[in-house]
Coordinates of C-alpha atoms in Angstrom, one line a residue:
Chain Y
M180 CA 98.3 21.7 -2.9
N181 CA 98.0 19.6 -5.8
E182 CA 99.7 16.5 -7.1
F183 CA 102.4 18.7 -9.3
E184 CA 103.3 20.8 -6.4
L185 CA 103.5 18.0 -4.1
I186 CA 105.9 16.1 -6.0
D187 CA 108.1 19.5 -6.6
R188 CA 108.0 19.8 -3.0
L189 CA 109.5 16.5 -2.3
R190 CA 111.7 15.8 -5.4
P191 CA 114.7 18.0 -3.8
G192 CA 115.0 15.7 -1.2
L193 CA 115.1 12.6 -2.6
P194 CA 118.7 10.6 -2.6
G195 CA 120.7 9.9 -5.4
N196 CA 123.8 8.1 -6.2
D197 CA 126.3 8.1 -9.0
T198 CA 124.7 5.5 -11.2
T199 CA 121.4 7.7 -11.6
L200 CA 121.7 10.0 -14.5
V201 CA 118.4 11.2 -14.4
G202 CA 116.1 11.0 -11.1
A203 CA 112.5 11.7 -10.4
G204 CA 110.7 14.4 -13.1
D205 CA 111.0 12.7 -16.8
D206 CA 108.8 10.0 -17.9
C207 CA 111.4 7.4 -16.6
A208 CA 114.6 7.6 -14.6
V209 CA 117.6 6.8 -16.9
L210 CA 120.3 4.9 -15.0
D211 CA 123.8 3.7 -15.9
P212 CA 124.7 0.6 -13.9
G213 CA 127.5 0.0 -16.6
L214 CA 125.6 -2.0 -19.0
P215 CA 127.6 -1.9 -22.6
G216 CA 126.1 0.4 -25.2
R217 CA 122.8 1.1 -23.1
W218 CA 121.4 2.7 -20.4
L219 CA 118.5 1.5 -17.9
L220 CA 115.1 3.0 -17.8
F221 CA 113.1 2.9 -14.6
K222 CA 109.4 3.8 -14.1
T223 CA 106.4 3.3 -11.5
D224 CA 102.7 4.2 -12.3
A225 CA 99.5 3.1 -11.0
V226 CA 95.5 2.8 -11.6
V227 CA 92.9 2.8 -9.1
E228 CA 89.3 1.3 -9.3
G229 CA 86.9 4.4 -9.6
I230 CA 89.5 6.7 -10.9
H231 CA 91.0 5.3 -13.6
F232 CA 88.8 2.5 -14.3
E233 CA 85.6 1.6 -12.9
P234 CA 83.9 -1.3 -11.1
S235 CA 82.4 -2.7 -13.9
T236 CA 85.2 -2.4 -16.4
D237 CA 86.2 -5.6 -18.4
P238 CA 89.2 -7.3 -16.3
A239 CA 91.4 -7.5 -19.1
R240 CA 91.0 -3.9 -20.4
I241 CA 92.3 -2.9 -16.6
G242 CA 95.3 -5.3 -16.9
H243 CA 96.0 -4.0 -20.3
K244 CA 96.0 -0.3 -19.3
A245 CA 97.8 -0.8 -16.0
L246 CA 100.9 -2.1 -18.1
A247 CA 99.8 0.1 -21.1
R248 CA 100.5 3.2 -19.3
C249 CA 103.8 2.5 -18.1
L250 CA 105.0 1.1 -21.6
S251 CA 104.1 4.7 -22.9
D252 CA 106.5 6.4 -20.5
V253 CA 109.0 3.9 -21.7
A254 CA 108.1 5.1 -25.4
A255 CA 108.7 8.5 -24.2
M256 CA 112.3 7.8 -23.8
A257 CA 112.4 6.3 -26.9
G258 CA 113.5 3.2 -25.2
T259 CA 112.6 -0.6 -25.0
P260 CA 110.8 -2.2 -22.1
T261 CA 112.2 -5.4 -21.0
H262 CA 110.8 -6.6 -17.6
A263 CA 107.7 -5.7 -15.3
V264 CA 106.8 -6.2 -11.6
I265 CA 103.2 -5.8 -10.4
T266 CA 101.7 -5.0 -7.2
L267 CA 97.9 -6.2 -7.1
A268 CA 96.1 -4.5 -3.8
L269 CA 92.6 -6.5 -4.0
P270 CA 89.3 -5.9 -2.1
S271 CA 88.5 -8.0 0.3
P272 CA 87.1 -10.4 -0.5
F273 CA 88.6 -10.9 -4.0
D274 CA 87.2 -12.6 -7.4
P275 CA 90.0 -15.0 -8.4
A276 CA 87.9 -14.8 -12.2
R277 CA 88.7 -10.6 -12.1
V278 CA 92.2 -11.4 -11.4
E279 CA 92.8 -14.1 -13.7
G280 CA 91.1 -11.4 -16.2
I281 CA 93.6 -8.9 -15.4
Y282 CA 96.6 -10.9 -15.8
A283 CA 95.0 -12.0 -19.0
G284 CA 95.2 -8.6 -20.0
L285 CA 98.8 -7.8 -18.6
N286 CA 100.1 -10.9 -19.9
A287 CA 98.9 -10.3 -23.9
L288 CA 100.3 -6.7 -23.8
A289 CA 103.6 -7.6 -22.1
A290 CA 104.0 -10.8 -24.8
R291 CA 103.4 -8.7 -27.7
H292 CA 106.3 -6.2 -26.2
R293 CA 108.6 -9.3 -25.4
V294 CA 108.5 -7.8 -21.8
A295 CA 108.6 -10.5 -19.5
I296 CA 106.5 -10.1 -16.2
V297 CA 108.9 -11.2 -13.3
G298 CA 107.2 -10.8 -9.8
G299 CA 103.6 -10.2 -8.6
E300 CA 103.2 -9.1 -5.3
T301 CA 99.5 -9.5 -3.8
T302 CA 97.9 -7.1 -0.9
T303 CA 94.8 -6.2 0.3
N304 CA 93.1 -2.8 -0.3
P305 CA 89.4 -3.4 1.4
E306 CA 87.7 -0.8 -0.6
R307 CA 88.8 -0.8 -4.0
L308 CA 91.5 -2.2 -6.3
L309 CA 94.4 -0.7 -7.2
I310 CA 97.2 -2.0 -9.9
S311 CA 101.0 -0.3 -9.3
V312 CA 103.2 -1.5 -12.3
A313 CA 107.2 -1.2 -11.9
L314 CA 108.9 -1.4 -15.6
L315 CA 112.6 -1.8 -16.8
G316 CA 114.1 -1.1 -20.1
T317 CA 117.0 -0.1 -21.8
V318 CA 117.5 2.6 -24.3
P319 CA 120.9 3.0 -26.2
R320 CA 123.8 5.5 -24.5
G321 CA 123.2 8.9 -25.4
R322 CA 120.1 8.6 -27.3
C323 CA 117.3 9.2 -25.1
P324 CA 115.4 12.3 -25.5
L325 CA 114.4 13.9 -22.5
R326 CA 111.6 16.9 -21.3
S327 CA 114.8 19.2 -21.1
G328 CA 115.8 19.1 -24.7
A329 CA 113.6 21.6 -26.4
R330 CA 115.0 24.5 -28.1
A331 CA 113.7 27.8 -29.8
G332 CA 112.7 27.4 -33.0
D333 CA 111.8 23.7 -32.6
V334 CA 108.5 22.7 -34.0
L335 CA 106.0 20.5 -32.2
L336 CA 104.6 17.4 -33.3
V337 CA 101.9 15.1 -32.2
T338 CA 101.2 11.6 -33.1
G339 CA 97.4 10.4 -33.8
T340 CA 94.2 12.8 -32.7
L341 CA 93.7 14.0 -29.1
G342 CA 90.9 14.4 -26.6
G343 CA 88.1 12.2 -25.4
A344 CA 89.9 9.4 -24.6
V345 CA 88.2 8.5 -21.5
R346 CA 84.7 9.1 -23.0
S347 CA 85.3 7.0 -26.0
G348 CA 87.1 4.1 -24.0
R349 CA 90.3 4.5 -25.9
H350 CA 92.2 5.1 -22.3
L351 CA 91.4 1.1 -21.9
D352 CA 92.9 -0.2 -25.2
F353 CA 95.3 2.3 -26.6
E354 CA 98.6 0.9 -28.0
P355 CA 101.8 2.7 -26.5
R356 CA 103.8 4.3 -29.1
L357 CA 106.8 2.0 -28.8
E358 CA 107.9 1.3 -32.0
E359 CA 107.0 5.0 -33.5
A360 CA 109.3 6.8 -30.6
R361 CA 111.9 4.3 -31.3
W362 CA 111.8 5.0 -35.0
L363 CA 111.8 8.7 -34.7
A364 CA 115.0 8.7 -32.1
D365 CA 116.6 6.3 -34.5
Q366 CA 116.4 8.3 -37.4
F367 CA 116.2 11.7 -36.4
E368 CA 117.4 14.5 -34.1
V369 CA 114.2 14.4 -31.7
H370 CA 114.8 17.4 -29.1
A371 CA 112.2 16.7 -26.4
L372 CA 109.7 14.0 -26.2
I373 CA 106.9 13.2 -23.8
D374 CA 103.8 11.0 -23.5
L375 CA 100.8 12.5 -23.4
S376 CA 98.8 11.4 -20.3
D377 CA 97.8 14.4 -18.6
G378 CA 96.7 16.6 -21.7
L379 CA 98.4 18.6 -24.3
A380 CA 98.1 21.7 -22.6
R381 CA 99.8 20.6 -19.3
D382 CA 102.0 17.8 -20.8
L383 CA 103.5 20.3 -23.1
R384 CA 104.1 22.8 -20.3
Q385 CA 106.4 19.9 -18.8
I386 CA 108.3 20.4 -21.8
L387 CA 108.5 24.1 -21.6
K388 CA 109.3 24.2 -17.9
A389 CA 112.0 21.6 -18.0
S390 CA 113.4 23.1 -21.2
G391 CA 113.2 27.1 -19.8
V392 CA 111.5 28.0 -23.3
G393 CA 107.8 29.2 -24.4
A394 CA 105.6 27.9 -27.6
E395 CA 102.9 29.0 -29.5
L396 CA 100.5 26.3 -30.6
W397 CA 98.3 26.5 -33.9
A398 CA 94.8 25.9 -33.2
E399 CA 93.7 24.6 -36.6
A400 CA 96.2 22.3 -36.8
I401 CA 95.6 20.4 -33.3
P402 CA 94.3 17.0 -34.5
I403 CA 90.8 16.6 -33.0
S404 CA 89.9 12.8 -32.1
P405 CA 86.4 11.7 -33.4
A406 CA 85.3 11.4 -29.5
A407 CA 86.6 15.2 -29.0
R408 CA 84.8 16.6 -32.1
T409 CA 81.2 15.7 -30.6
E410 CA 81.9 17.2 -27.1
P411 CA 78.9 18.9 -25.8
G412 CA 78.9 22.9 -26.0
A413 CA 78.7 23.1 -22.5
R414 CA 82.8 22.3 -22.4
A415 CA 83.7 25.3 -24.3
A416 CA 85.6 27.4 -22.2
A417 CA 87.8 30.7 -22.6
G418 CA 86.1 31.5 -26.1
W419 CA 87.6 27.7 -27.6
P420 CA 84.9 25.5 -28.8
A421 CA 84.1 22.3 -27.0
P422 CA 86.3 19.9 -29.0
L423 CA 89.4 22.0 -29.0
V424 CA 89.2 22.3 -25.5
A425 CA 88.9 18.3 -25.2
A426 CA 92.0 18.3 -27.6
L427 CA 93.8 20.7 -25.4
T428 CA 92.8 19.3 -22.1
D429 CA 91.6 16.1 -21.8
G430 CA 94.0 13.3 -20.3
E431 CA 95.0 9.8 -21.2
D432 CA 95.5 10.1 -25.1
F433 CA 98.7 8.5 -24.8
E434 CA 100.3 10.0 -27.8
L435 CA 103.8 11.5 -28.3
L436 CA 104.4 14.9 -28.3
F437 CA 107.9 16.1 -29.6
T438 CA 110.1 18.8 -30.9
L439 CA 112.9 18.5 -33.4
P440 CA 114.3 21.2 -35.7
A441 CA 112.0 23.2 -38.0
T442 CA 114.5 22.5 -40.6
R443 CA 113.8 18.5 -40.5
A444 CA 110.4 18.9 -40.1
G445 CA 109.3 18.5 -44.1
E446 CA 111.6 15.3 -44.1
V447 CA 110.3 13.9 -40.7
E448 CA 106.8 14.1 -42.2
A449 CA 107.5 12.2 -45.4
A450 CA 109.4 9.5 -43.8
W451 CA 106.7 9.2 -41.4
A452 CA 104.0 9.0 -43.8
A453 CA 105.7 6.2 -45.7
R454 CA 106.7 4.3 -42.4
F455 CA 103.4 4.7 -40.7
D456 CA 100.5 5.5 -43.0
R457 CA 97.6 4.8 -40.6
L458 CA 98.7 6.7 -37.6
P459 CA 98.3 10.8 -38.6
L460 CA 101.3 12.8 -37.3
S461 CA 100.4 16.5 -37.2
R462 CA 102.7 19.8 -36.7
I463 CA 101.1 22.1 -34.2
G464 CA 103.0 24.7 -33.1
R465 CA 106.9 26.1 -32.5
I466 CA 109.2 26.4 -29.7
R467 CA 109.7 30.1 -28.8
A468 CA 112.7 31.8 -26.5
E469 CA 109.9 33.8 -24.8
P470 CA 108.4 32.1 -21.8
G471 CA 104.8 30.9 -21.5
L472 CA 102.1 29.0 -24.0
V473 CA 100.2 31.0 -26.7
V474 CA 97.8 29.9 -28.9
R475 CA 97.2 31.3 -32.7
D476 CA 94.2 31.1 -34.6
R477 CA 92.5 32.9 -37.0
D478 CA 91.8 35.9 -34.5
G479 CA 95.5 36.1 -33.6
V480 CA 97.7 35.1 -30.4
R481 CA 96.4 34.9 -27.1
P482 CA 97.9 33.0 -23.9
L483 CA 96.3 29.6 -23.2
T484 CA 95.0 29.8 -19.9
L485 CA 93.4 26.5 -19.9
D486 CA 95.2 23.6 -18.2
G487 CA 94.8 19.9 -18.3
Y488 CA 93.8 17.0 -16.2
V489 CA 95.1 17.2 -12.8
H490 CA 94.9 13.2 -11.0
F491 CA 94.1 15.0 -7.5
Q492 CA 93.4 18.6 -6.2
Q493 CA 93.4 19.9 -3.0
P494 CA 92.0 23.2 -1.4
Chain M
M236 CA 91.5 -19.2 -2.2
N237 CA 94.0 -17.7 -0.1
E238 CA 96.9 -15.2 -1.6
F239 CA 99.4 -18.3 -2.0
E240 CA 97.0 -20.2 -3.9
L241 CA 96.1 -17.5 -6.3
I242 CA 100.0 -16.4 -6.8
D243 CA 100.6 -20.4 -7.5
R244 CA 97.5 -20.4 -10.0
L245 CA 98.7 -17.2 -11.8
R246 CA 102.6 -18.0 -12.3
P247 CA 102.8 -20.6 -14.9
G248 CA 100.9 -17.8 -17.3
L249 CA 103.3 -15.1 -17.0
P250 CA 105.4 -14.1 -19.7
G251 CA 109.2 -14.6 -19.6
N252 CA 112.0 -13.5 -22.0
D253 CA 115.7 -14.6 -22.4
T254 CA 117.1 -11.8 -20.2
T255 CA 115.0 -13.4 -17.2
L256 CA 117.0 -16.2 -14.7
V257 CA 114.9 -16.3 -12.1
G258 CA 111.0 -15.0 -12.4
A259 CA 107.9 -14.7 -10.0
G260 CA 108.9 -17.0 -7.0
D261 CA 111.7 -16.3 -5.3
D262 CA 112.3 -12.9 -3.1
C263 CA 113.5 -11.0 -6.0
A264 CA 113.8 -11.4 -9.9
V265 CA 116.7 -12.3 -11.1
L266 CA 117.8 -10.7 -14.5
D267 CA 120.7 -10.9 -16.9
P268 CA 120.9 -7.8 -19.3
G269 CA 124.8 -8.0 -19.8
L270 CA 125.9 -6.3 -16.8
P271 CA 129.3 -7.3 -16.6
G272 CA 130.0 -9.6 -13.5
R273 CA 126.5 -8.9 -12.2
W274 CA 123.0 -9.7 -12.3
L275 CA 120.3 -7.6 -11.7
L276 CA 117.4 -8.0 -8.9
F277 CA 113.7 -6.7 -9.3
K278 CA 111.3 -6.7 -6.7
T279 CA 108.1 -5.2 -5.8
D280 CA 106.3 -4.8 -2.2
A281 CA 103.5 -2.9 -0.7
V282 CA 102.1 -1.8 2.6
V283 CA 98.6 -0.6 3.1
E284 CA 97.3 1.4 5.9
G285 CA 95.3 -0.6 8.6
I286 CA 96.9 -3.6 7.4
H287 CA 100.6 -3.2 7.8
F288 CA 100.3 0.0 10.0
E289 CA 97.6 2.3 11.6
P290 CA 96.2 5.6 11.0
S291 CA 98.1 6.8 13.8
T292 CA 101.6 5.3 13.0
D293 CA 104.5 7.9 13.0
P294 CA 104.5 8.8 9.1
A295 CA 108.8 8.1 9.0
R296 CA 108.1 4.9 10.4
I297 CA 105.3 4.1 7.7
G298 CA 108.3 5.1 5.3
H299 CA 111.0 3.3 6.7
K300 CA 109.0 0.1 6.5
A301 CA 108.0 0.2 3.3
L302 CA 111.4 0.3 2.0
A303 CA 112.8 -1.7 4.6
R304 CA 110.6 -4.9 3.2
C305 CA 112.0 -4.5 -0.2
L306 CA 115.6 -4.4 1.1
S307 CA 114.8 -7.3 3.1
D308 CA 114.0 -9.1 -0.5
V309 CA 117.4 -8.2 -1.5
A310 CA 119.0 -9.1 1.5
A311 CA 117.6 -12.6 1.0
M312 CA 119.5 -12.5 -2.6
A313 CA 122.7 -11.5 -0.8
G314 CA 122.5 -8.6 -3.1
T315 CA 123.1 -4.8 -3.2
P316 CA 120.0 -2.5 -3.5
T317 CA 120.5 0.7 -5.9
H318 CA 117.8 2.4 -6.9
A319 CA 114.1 2.6 -5.9
V320 CA 110.7 4.1 -7.4
I321 CA 107.7 4.7 -5.3
T322 CA 104.0 4.8 -6.0
L323 CA 102.0 6.7 -3.0
A324 CA 98.3 6.0 -3.0
L325 CA 97.0 8.8 -1.2
P326 CA 93.8 9.5 0.7
S327 CA 91.8 12.2 -0.4
P328 CA 92.0 15.1 1.1
F329 CA 95.6 14.4 1.9
D330 CA 97.9 15.7 4.6
P331 CA 101.1 16.9 2.9
A332 CA 102.8 17.0 6.3
R333 CA 102.1 13.1 6.7
V334 CA 103.8 12.5 2.9
E335 CA 106.7 14.8 3.7
G336 CA 107.1 12.5 7.1
I337 CA 107.1 9.1 4.9
Y338 CA 109.4 10.7 2.6
A339 CA 111.6 11.7 5.4
G340 CA 111.7 7.4 6.6
L341 CA 112.3 6.6 2.9
N342 CA 115.2 8.9 2.1
A343 CA 116.8 8.3 5.6
L344 CA 117.1 4.4 4.9
A345 CA 117.8 5.1 1.5
A346 CA 120.5 7.1 1.8
R347 CA 122.0 4.8 4.4
H348 CA 122.1 2.1 1.8
R349 CA 123.0 4.3 -1.0
V350 CA 119.8 3.7 -2.7
A351 CA 118.8 6.4 -5.1
I352 CA 115.0 7.2 -5.3
V353 CA 114.6 7.8 -8.8
G354 CA 110.7 8.2 -9.2
G355 CA 107.5 9.0 -7.5
E356 CA 104.0 8.4 -8.8
T357 CA 101.2 9.8 -6.9
T358 CA 97.5 8.8 -6.9
T359 CA 94.5 8.9 -5.0
N360 CA 93.0 5.8 -3.0
P361 CA 90.4 7.6 -1.3
E362 CA 90.1 5.7 1.8
R363 CA 93.4 4.8 3.1
L364 CA 97.2 5.2 2.3
L365 CA 98.9 2.8 0.2
I366 CA 102.5 2.8 -0.4
S367 CA 104.1 0.6 -3.2
V368 CA 107.9 0.5 -3.7
A369 CA 109.7 -1.2 -6.3
L370 CA 113.4 -1.7 -6.0
L371 CA 116.4 -2.7 -8.2
G372 CA 119.7 -4.1 -7.2
T373 CA 122.7 -6.2 -8.3
V374 CA 124.5 -9.2 -7.3
P375 CA 127.7 -11.1 -8.4
R376 CA 127.1 -13.5 -11.2
G377 CA 126.7 -16.7 -9.9
R378 CA 126.6 -15.9 -6.3
C379 CA 123.0 -15.1 -5.5
P380 CA 121.2 -18.1 -3.0
L381 CA 117.6 -19.0 -4.0
R382 CA 115.4 -20.7 -2.1
S383 CA 115.7 -24.0 -4.2
G384 CA 119.0 -24.4 -3.2
A385 CA 118.7 -26.4 0.1
R386 CA 120.1 -30.0 0.2
A387 CA 119.5 -33.1 2.8
G388 CA 121.9 -32.7 5.5
D389 CA 122.2 -29.0 5.4
V390 CA 121.7 -27.3 8.7
L391 CA 119.2 -24.6 9.3
L392 CA 120.3 -21.3 10.7
V393 CA 118.4 -18.1 11.6
T394 CA 119.5 -14.6 12.6
G395 CA 117.9 -12.4 15.5
T396 CA 115.3 -13.5 17.5
L397 CA 111.5 -14.1 16.2
G398 CA 108.1 -13.6 17.2
G399 CA 106.1 -10.6 18.3
A400 CA 107.6 -8.2 15.8
V401 CA 104.1 -6.3 15.4
R402 CA 103.1 -6.4 19.2
S403 CA 106.7 -5.0 19.9
G404 CA 106.8 -2.4 17.0
R405 CA 109.7 -3.9 15.8
H406 CA 107.9 -4.3 12.5
L407 CA 108.0 -0.6 11.8
D408 CA 111.9 -0.4 12.7
F409 CA 114.1 -3.3 11.9
E410 CA 117.1 -2.9 9.9
P411 CA 117.2 -5.1 6.5
R412 CA 120.1 -7.9 6.9
L413 CA 121.8 -6.5 3.9
E414 CA 125.5 -6.5 5.2
E415 CA 125.4 -9.8 7.0
A416 CA 123.6 -11.7 3.9
R417 CA 126.6 -10.5 1.6
W418 CA 129.0 -11.4 4.0
L419 CA 127.5 -14.9 4.5
A420 CA 127.1 -15.6 0.8
D421 CA 130.9 -13.9 0.3
Q422 CA 132.3 -16.2 2.8
F423 CA 130.3 -19.2 2.6
E424 CA 128.7 -21.8 0.4
V425 CA 125.0 -20.7 1.4
H426 CA 122.3 -23.1 -0.2
A427 CA 119.2 -21.5 0.3
L428 CA 118.5 -18.2 1.8
I429 CA 114.9 -16.3 2.7
D430 CA 113.8 -13.3 4.4
L431 CA 111.3 -14.0 7.4
S432 CA 108.2 -12.1 6.4
D433 CA 105.6 -14.5 7.1
G434 CA 106.5 -16.2 10.0
L435 CA 109.3 -19.1 10.3
A436 CA 106.9 -22.1 10.0
R437 CA 105.7 -20.6 6.5
D438 CA 108.7 -19.2 4.9
L439 CA 110.7 -22.7 6.0
R440 CA 107.8 -24.5 4.1
Q441 CA 108.7 -22.1 0.9
I442 CA 112.1 -22.9 0.9
L443 CA 111.1 -27.1 1.2
K444 CA 108.7 -26.8 -1.3
A445 CA 111.3 -25.0 -4.0
S446 CA 114.1 -27.4 -2.9
G447 CA 112.1 -30.3 -2.8
V448 CA 113.0 -31.6 0.9
G449 CA 112.0 -31.6 3.9
A450 CA 113.2 -30.3 7.5
E451 CA 113.8 -31.0 11.3
L452 CA 113.3 -27.6 13.7
W453 CA 114.7 -28.2 17.0
A454 CA 112.1 -26.4 19.6
E455 CA 114.4 -25.6 22.3
A456 CA 117.1 -23.9 19.6
I457 CA 114.5 -21.6 18.3
P458 CA 115.2 -18.1 19.2
I459 CA 112.4 -16.3 20.9
S460 CA 112.3 -12.8 20.9
P461 CA 111.7 -10.8 24.3
A462 CA 108.4 -9.7 22.8
A463 CA 107.3 -13.4 22.4
R464 CA 108.6 -14.5 25.6
T465 CA 105.5 -12.7 27.1
E466 CA 103.2 -13.9 24.4
P467 CA 99.7 -14.4 26.8
G468 CA 98.9 -18.2 27.1
A469 CA 96.0 -18.0 24.8
R470 CA 98.5 -18.3 22.0
A471 CA 99.4 -21.6 22.8
A472 CA 98.2 -24.0 20.0
A473 CA 99.1 -27.8 19.4
G474 CA 100.5 -28.4 22.7
W475 CA 103.3 -25.9 22.2
P476 CA 103.5 -23.0 24.4
A477 CA 102.5 -19.4 23.6
P478 CA 105.8 -17.9 23.2
L479 CA 107.5 -20.8 20.8
V480 CA 104.2 -20.5 18.8
A481 CA 104.9 -16.8 18.1
A482 CA 108.5 -17.3 17.2
L483 CA 107.2 -20.1 14.5
T484 CA 104.3 -18.1 13.0
D485 CA 104.3 -14.3 13.7
G486 CA 105.0 -12.5 10.8
E487 CA 107.6 -9.1 10.2
D488 CA 110.7 -10.6 11.8
F489 CA 112.7 -9.8 8.6
E490 CA 115.6 -12.1 9.9
L491 CA 117.5 -14.1 7.7
L492 CA 116.7 -17.9 7.7
F493 CA 119.5 -19.9 5.5
T494 CA 121.1 -23.4 4.9
L495 CA 124.7 -24.7 4.4
P496 CA 126.3 -27.9 4.8
A497 CA 126.4 -29.2 8.4
T498 CA 130.3 -29.8 8.0
R499 CA 130.6 -25.7 7.8
A500 CA 128.5 -25.0 10.6
G501 CA 130.9 -24.5 13.4
E502 CA 132.9 -22.4 11.1
V503 CA 130.0 -20.2 10.0
E504 CA 129.1 -19.7 13.8
A505 CA 132.4 -18.7 15.0
A506 CA 133.2 -16.6 12.2
W507 CA 129.7 -14.6 12.7
A508 CA 130.1 -14.3 16.1
A509 CA 133.7 -12.4 15.7
R510 CA 132.0 -10.4 12.7
F511 CA 128.3 -9.6 14.0
D512 CA 128.9 -9.9 17.9
R513 CA 125.4 -8.2 18.9
L514 CA 123.2 -10.3 16.5
P515 CA 122.6 -13.8 17.7
L516 CA 123.0 -16.5 15.0
S517 CA 121.1 -19.7 16.1
R518 CA 121.4 -23.4 14.5
I519 CA 117.5 -24.5 14.6
G520 CA 117.1 -27.7 12.7
R521 CA 118.5 -29.6 9.6
I522 CA 117.2 -30.3 6.3
R523 CA 116.0 -33.9 5.6
A524 CA 115.3 -35.8 2.5
E525 CA 112.0 -36.8 3.8
P526 CA 109.2 -34.4 2.7
G527 CA 107.3 -32.5 5.4
L528 CA 108.2 -30.4 8.2
V529 CA 108.6 -31.9 11.9
V530 CA 109.5 -30.4 15.3
R531 CA 111.9 -32.3 17.7
D532 CA 111.5 -31.5 21.7
R533 CA 112.2 -33.3 24.8
D534 CA 109.1 -35.3 24.3
G535 CA 109.9 -36.6 20.8
V536 CA 109.4 -35.5 17.0
R537 CA 106.1 -34.6 15.6
P538 CA 104.7 -32.7 12.3
L539 CA 104.2 -28.9 12.7
T540 CA 100.5 -28.3 11.7
L541 CA 100.9 -24.6 12.5
D542 CA 101.3 -22.3 9.7
G543 CA 102.4 -18.7 9.5
Y544 CA 100.8 -15.1 8.5
V545 CA 98.2 -15.2 5.7
H546 CA 97.8 -11.7 4.4
F547 CA 94.5 -12.5 2.9
Q548 CA 92.4 -15.7 3.3
Q549 CA 89.2 -16.3 1.4
P550 CA 86.4 -18.8 2.2

């Protein structure tokens, strides 16, 4: 059983209540406690030494990454983050300078997005550092793109370039696409939106599953990052070249993947280029009514059997 | 440097914003995002295998404890919990039945208090299980007792009986005092309120420090739990008998400690006895203007030098 199968098994048993609009299963929970004009967003995420960063990683970059991952989930709801609480589980003995470095990274990113850090629990995790962040945010009522909104005929768009984020170190420094996501949802009818944490193939499948649709990706349109362009040939798989495999399956890109009506695609692209001239936006495929995920390249169309990054896997 | 000194060092650097009324340093953060008639409460807490529970502990009791600790912090603000998100850091390989057991405990307690579990992140912590819970709640505007509200002349009251919670197993099964705290804050002018997680001596010092006051405890009035009554004599310290040492310093009681004007004490006690006839309420001392914590017994008054439970300590 892997992480995703475990979550699928647990989800139906979770208790709900009448102020919960979206529970576990999207990038954030969506709550309606009665805030005029807005819904609340609620999310938690964690990073673990040896898995999401190394013992030698600069502490400020660890802190940055821990919070940025949660901020990226709020971006995936086109929301605005507001308040965070931090659980720091520290090896014993702990190094106070390392903890202060982590908080330097957390605080700088939080301040840049006007997020208040309003609580910090510390505990012991003898063998390795673990940081769990919980984040609150808001989104205008009725303006929150979910994973479940994709429709046949939508185009698929992605920001930035994909692949190699861990190898290049970008996973420690990425800037969550908060402003971009809010701009998109403000201006256009975004049907479905997700942030890419587990790799394009796997995260796109989350949209397809939640929306009950399929998709066709266009191999030559997928934006491959500079790091992924130098992937060693050994990563080639299922007939795909190594750089494309990296762009399809590497985790931790934290770019936005979204769908909207094909009729609006040209307009979005033009407005995007005028507004965010340093961040590419690529039209990489389309949503189809037929289930499944296929890739089209110059040789034709075939099913995508590659999968993305799995945080843990069990035989 | 210990946990508390570390937190004191980090707190001044945390970013705030204009919707934060109380940040790190009380039982919960208090937020004002604009909810009519109510403030939001926000809290995180974690339990770790080998520290807060044992590898052999029944998984349902682990889940219960993980959430109950956070609920107790909401009780300490006289609030109502509403939504939780869970980070589960699992040893590798993990045991699906153990995870389902943990969620059985979490879900049962959450459902009893109408708390929705709206998100669950899973990750790997190879050597030991760790559960971090983040909790949202609400409290009526202006009706949230803080640690900082104690005044000279107040009486000190405590619910239940104290000491031996880890030895007796009560730390795995306790019921957070949510109803009792709301009833108190609704009916009476509660000046300061905290839940006892680190031991009476240490948690009372948090109230004294936040309020800028001192206190006198009455040794013979402190309610000693059945488990603490059988403490071995070796735990006697500084001239105090072992059961009293346990009641003063053992952690994880999760009872309510609060202060209110001495003139109202008799009325509170009478109303309490009528409303919660199965849970003792004890008047255990008074708040003084002079700083410091002293204990009065039949031999006189002397400073309390014992401290409470420290989650981790560093030379």
